[in-house]
C-alpha positions as CSV (number, residue, x, y, z in Angstrom):
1,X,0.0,0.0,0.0
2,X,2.3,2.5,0.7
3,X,4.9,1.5,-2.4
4,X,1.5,2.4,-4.5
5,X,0.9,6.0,-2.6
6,X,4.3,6.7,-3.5
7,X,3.9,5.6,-7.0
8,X,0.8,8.0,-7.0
9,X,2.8,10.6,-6.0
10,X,5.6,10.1,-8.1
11,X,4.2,9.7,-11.5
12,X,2.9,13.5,-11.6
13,X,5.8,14.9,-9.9
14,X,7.6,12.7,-13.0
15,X,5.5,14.4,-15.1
16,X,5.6,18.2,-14.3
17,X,9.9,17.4,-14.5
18,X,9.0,16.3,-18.2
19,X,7.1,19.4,-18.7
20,X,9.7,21.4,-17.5
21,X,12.4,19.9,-19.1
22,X,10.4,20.7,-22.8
23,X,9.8,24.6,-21.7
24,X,13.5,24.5,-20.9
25,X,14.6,23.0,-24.3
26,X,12.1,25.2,-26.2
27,X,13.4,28.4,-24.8
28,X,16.8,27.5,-25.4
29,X,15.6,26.5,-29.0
30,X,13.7,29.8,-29.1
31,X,17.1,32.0,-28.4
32,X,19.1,30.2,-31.3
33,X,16.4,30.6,-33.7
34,X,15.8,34.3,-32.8
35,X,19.5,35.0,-33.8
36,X,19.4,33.3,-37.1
37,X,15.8,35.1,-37.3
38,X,17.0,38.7,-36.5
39,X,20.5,38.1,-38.7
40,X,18.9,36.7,-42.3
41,X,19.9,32.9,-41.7
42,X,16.9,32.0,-43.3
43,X,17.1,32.3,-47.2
44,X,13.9,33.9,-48.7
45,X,13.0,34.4,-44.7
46,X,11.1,30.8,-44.5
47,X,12.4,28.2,-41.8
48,X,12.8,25.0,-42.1
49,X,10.2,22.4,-41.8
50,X,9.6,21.6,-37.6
51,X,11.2,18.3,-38.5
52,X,14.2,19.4,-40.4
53,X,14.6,22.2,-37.5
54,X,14.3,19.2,-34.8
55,X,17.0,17.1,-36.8
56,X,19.4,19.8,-37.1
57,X,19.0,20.9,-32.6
58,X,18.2,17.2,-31.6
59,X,15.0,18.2,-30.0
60,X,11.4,16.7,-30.5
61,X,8.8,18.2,-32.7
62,X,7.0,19.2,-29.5
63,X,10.1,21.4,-28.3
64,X,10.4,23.0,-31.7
65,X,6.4,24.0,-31.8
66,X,7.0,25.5,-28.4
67,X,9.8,27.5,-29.5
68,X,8.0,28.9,-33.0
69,X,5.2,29.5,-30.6
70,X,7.6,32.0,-28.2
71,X,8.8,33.4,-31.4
72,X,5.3,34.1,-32.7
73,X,4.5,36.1,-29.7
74,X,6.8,38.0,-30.5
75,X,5.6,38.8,-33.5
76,X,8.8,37.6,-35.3
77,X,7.7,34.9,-37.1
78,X,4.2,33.4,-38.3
79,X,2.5,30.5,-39.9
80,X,1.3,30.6,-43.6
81,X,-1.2,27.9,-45.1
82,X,1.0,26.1,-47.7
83,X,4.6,27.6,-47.6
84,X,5.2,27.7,-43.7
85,X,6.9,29.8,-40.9
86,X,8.4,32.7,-42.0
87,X,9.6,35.7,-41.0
88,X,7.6,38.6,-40.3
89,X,9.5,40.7,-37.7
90,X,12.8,42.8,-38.2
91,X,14.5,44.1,-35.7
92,X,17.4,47.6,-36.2
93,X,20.7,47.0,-34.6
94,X,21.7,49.8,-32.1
95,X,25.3,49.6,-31.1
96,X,26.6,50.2,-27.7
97,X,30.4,51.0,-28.5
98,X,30.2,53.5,-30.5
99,X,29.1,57.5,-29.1
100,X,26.4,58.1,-32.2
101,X,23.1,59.6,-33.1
102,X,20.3,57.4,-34.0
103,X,20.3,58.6,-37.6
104,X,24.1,57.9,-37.9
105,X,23.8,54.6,-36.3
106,X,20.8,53.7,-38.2
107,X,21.3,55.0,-41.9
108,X,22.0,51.8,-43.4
109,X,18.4,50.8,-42.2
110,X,16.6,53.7,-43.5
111,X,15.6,57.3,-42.6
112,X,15.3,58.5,-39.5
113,X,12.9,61.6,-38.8
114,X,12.3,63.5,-35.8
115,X,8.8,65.0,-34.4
116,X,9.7,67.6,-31.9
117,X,6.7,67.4,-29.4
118,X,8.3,69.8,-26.7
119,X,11.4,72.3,-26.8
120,X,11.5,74.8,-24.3
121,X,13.4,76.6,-21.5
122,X,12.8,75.0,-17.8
123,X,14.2,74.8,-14.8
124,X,16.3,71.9,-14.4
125,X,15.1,69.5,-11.7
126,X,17.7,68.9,-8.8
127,X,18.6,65.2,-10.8
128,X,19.2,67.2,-14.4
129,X,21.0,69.9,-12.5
130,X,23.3,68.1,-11.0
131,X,24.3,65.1,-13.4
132,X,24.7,68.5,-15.8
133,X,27.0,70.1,-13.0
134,X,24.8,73.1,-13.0
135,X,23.5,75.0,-9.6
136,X,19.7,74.6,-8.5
137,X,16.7,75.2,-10.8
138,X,19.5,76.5,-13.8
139,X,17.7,77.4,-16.7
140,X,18.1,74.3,-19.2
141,X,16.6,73.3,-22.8
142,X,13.8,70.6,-22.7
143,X,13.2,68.5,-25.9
144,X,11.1,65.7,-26.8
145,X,10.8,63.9,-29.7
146,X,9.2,60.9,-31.6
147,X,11.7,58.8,-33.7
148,X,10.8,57.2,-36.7
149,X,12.6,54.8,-38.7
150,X,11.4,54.8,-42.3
151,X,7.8,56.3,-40.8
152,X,7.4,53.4,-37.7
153,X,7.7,54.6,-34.2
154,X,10.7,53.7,-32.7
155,X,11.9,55.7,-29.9
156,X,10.9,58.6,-27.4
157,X,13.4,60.7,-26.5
158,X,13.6,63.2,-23.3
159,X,16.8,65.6,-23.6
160,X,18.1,67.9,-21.1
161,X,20.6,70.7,-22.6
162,X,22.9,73.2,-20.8
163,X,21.5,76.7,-22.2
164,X,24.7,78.0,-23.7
165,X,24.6,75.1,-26.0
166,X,20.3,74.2,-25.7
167,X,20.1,78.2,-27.0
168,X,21.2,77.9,-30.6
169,X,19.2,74.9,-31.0
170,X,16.1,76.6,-30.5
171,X,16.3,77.4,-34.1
172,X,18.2,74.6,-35.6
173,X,16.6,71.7,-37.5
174,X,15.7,69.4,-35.3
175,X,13.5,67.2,-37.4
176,X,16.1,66.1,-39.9
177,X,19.2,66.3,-37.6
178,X,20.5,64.6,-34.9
179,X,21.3,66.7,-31.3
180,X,25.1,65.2,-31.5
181,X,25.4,66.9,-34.5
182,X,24.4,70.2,-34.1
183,X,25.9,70.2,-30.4
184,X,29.1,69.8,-31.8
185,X,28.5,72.3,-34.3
186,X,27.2,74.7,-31.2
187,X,29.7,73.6,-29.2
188,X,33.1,73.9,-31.3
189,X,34.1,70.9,-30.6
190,X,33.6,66.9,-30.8
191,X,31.5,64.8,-28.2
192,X,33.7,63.1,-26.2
193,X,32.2,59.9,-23.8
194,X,29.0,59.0,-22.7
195,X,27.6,57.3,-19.0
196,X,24.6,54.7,-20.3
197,X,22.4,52.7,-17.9
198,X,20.3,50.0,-20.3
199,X,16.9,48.5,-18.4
200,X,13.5,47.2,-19.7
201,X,10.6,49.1,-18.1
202,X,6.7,49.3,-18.6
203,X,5.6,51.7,-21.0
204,X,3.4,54.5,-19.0
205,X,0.2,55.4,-20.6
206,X,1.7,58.4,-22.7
207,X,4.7,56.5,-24.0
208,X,2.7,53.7,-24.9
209,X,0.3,56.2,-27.0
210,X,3.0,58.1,-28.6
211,X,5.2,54.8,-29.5
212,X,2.0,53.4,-31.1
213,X,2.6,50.0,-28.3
214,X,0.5,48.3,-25.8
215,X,0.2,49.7,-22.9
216,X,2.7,48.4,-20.4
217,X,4.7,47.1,-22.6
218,X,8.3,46.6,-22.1
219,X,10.3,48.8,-23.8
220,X,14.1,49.5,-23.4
221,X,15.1,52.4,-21.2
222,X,18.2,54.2,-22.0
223,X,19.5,56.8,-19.4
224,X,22.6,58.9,-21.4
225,X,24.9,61.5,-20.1
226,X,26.8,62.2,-23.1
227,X,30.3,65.2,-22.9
228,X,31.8,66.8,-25.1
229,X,35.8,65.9,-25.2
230,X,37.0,68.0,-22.4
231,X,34.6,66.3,-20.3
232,X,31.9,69.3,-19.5
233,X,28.4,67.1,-19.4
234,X,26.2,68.4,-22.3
235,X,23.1,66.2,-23.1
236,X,21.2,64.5,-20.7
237,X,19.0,61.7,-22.2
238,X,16.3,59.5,-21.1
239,X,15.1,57.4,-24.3
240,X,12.8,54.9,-24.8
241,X,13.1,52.6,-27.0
242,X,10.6,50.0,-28.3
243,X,11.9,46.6,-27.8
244,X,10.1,44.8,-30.2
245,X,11.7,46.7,-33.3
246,X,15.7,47.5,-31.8
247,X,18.1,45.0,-29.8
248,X,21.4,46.2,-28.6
249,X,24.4,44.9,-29.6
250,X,28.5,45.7,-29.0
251,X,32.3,44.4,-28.8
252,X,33.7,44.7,-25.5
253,X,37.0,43.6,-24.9
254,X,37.8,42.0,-21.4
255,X,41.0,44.2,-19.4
256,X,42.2,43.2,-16.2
């Protein structure tokens, strides 16, 4: 009797494990399809057939339904009566070694355009103000603006300017231009480094709107203090990025 209670416990337990085990696979699955998805490994952007996909990772054809079901929701891939999964979904490199605009990093992707929603004068709040290495409540140039990439929402952008810089760029052409650009026009001289902090967040109600995503969805917070080369801070940026249509990529080299 109690060799069969244990065998009634046992079998689910087995079970679940199994389970487990296929969610593991199919998420590691998932991840190596996504990179051959997002880098054109696919000719004419149709996978394989599940079997031929199952052959060539040594998973079952359960696992590899799993996986094209993760990619689905992300709205990477899809199934088509009579030719198959392909690929729907494209997502723009952004590189994180390189100090650029969005325009110059993304030009061999398309156009980039720029709707200026707010530029103004304020008074910078005590964080801007002092990550800027200005006194209290400094008078500082506000912008934000919608990014577009070929006409699709890509990123909202929140920049803090010094005024001695943020002044001649009240008249400057903001929708066509980047801000490193003109800055270092401004300026009279190059940008020089730039402090980044990278994190997902929810989308708030406004920046879902504006970014044309569902609300609370994650997007990909940048936080940028950018100076120019004799290391005076001169843009403070807070951008949000939408994660479904940019991943992040770099080469770091490992110093000890």
């Amino acid at each position: 009797m109690p060799a069969e209670r244990t065998r009634q416990h046992t079998t689910p337990v087995a079970a679940a494990r199994r389970r487990r085990r296929r969610a593991d696979h199919a998420r590691q699955l998932a991840d190596l399809l996504r990179h051959q998805v997002l880098g054109g490994g696919f000719p004419g952007g149709v996978l394989p057939h599940e079997e031929a996909i199952g052959a060539d990772y040594g998973v079952s054809r359960n696992t590899v339904r799993q996986a094209l079901d993760l990619l689905r929701a992300e709205q990477l891939v899809e199934r088509q009566p009579g030719v198959g999964t392909v690929v729907v979904g494209q997502k723009y490199p952004h590189a994180l070694d390189r100090l650029r605009g969005l325009a110059e990093t993304l030009h061999p992707h398309g156009r980039v355009t720029n709707e200026v929603r707010t530029i103004s004068p304020v008074a910078a709040p005590a964080p801007v103000a002092d990550r800027l290495r200005l006194p209290p409540r400094t008078e500082v140039l506000y912008v934000e603006r919608l990014r577009r990439l070929d006409g699709l929402p890509l990123s909202l952008d929140l920049t803090y300017i010094p005024m001695p810089v943020g002044l001649a760029l009240l008249d400057a052409d903001l929708e066509n231009n980047d801000v490193f650009r003109l800055i270092e026009e401004t300026a009279g001289q190059p940008l020089g480094t730039a402090e980044i902090t990278l994190e997902a967040v929810n989308a708030d109600a406004h920046s879902a709107a504006v970014l044309e995503a569902p609300r609370a969805a994650a997007v990909l917070m940048l936080e940028r203090l950018t100076h120019l080369a004799d290391g005076t801070p001169v843009d403070l940026e807070f951008i949000r990025f939408r994660g479904d249509r940019l991943t992040m990529r770099g080469l770091l080299h490992r110093t000890i």
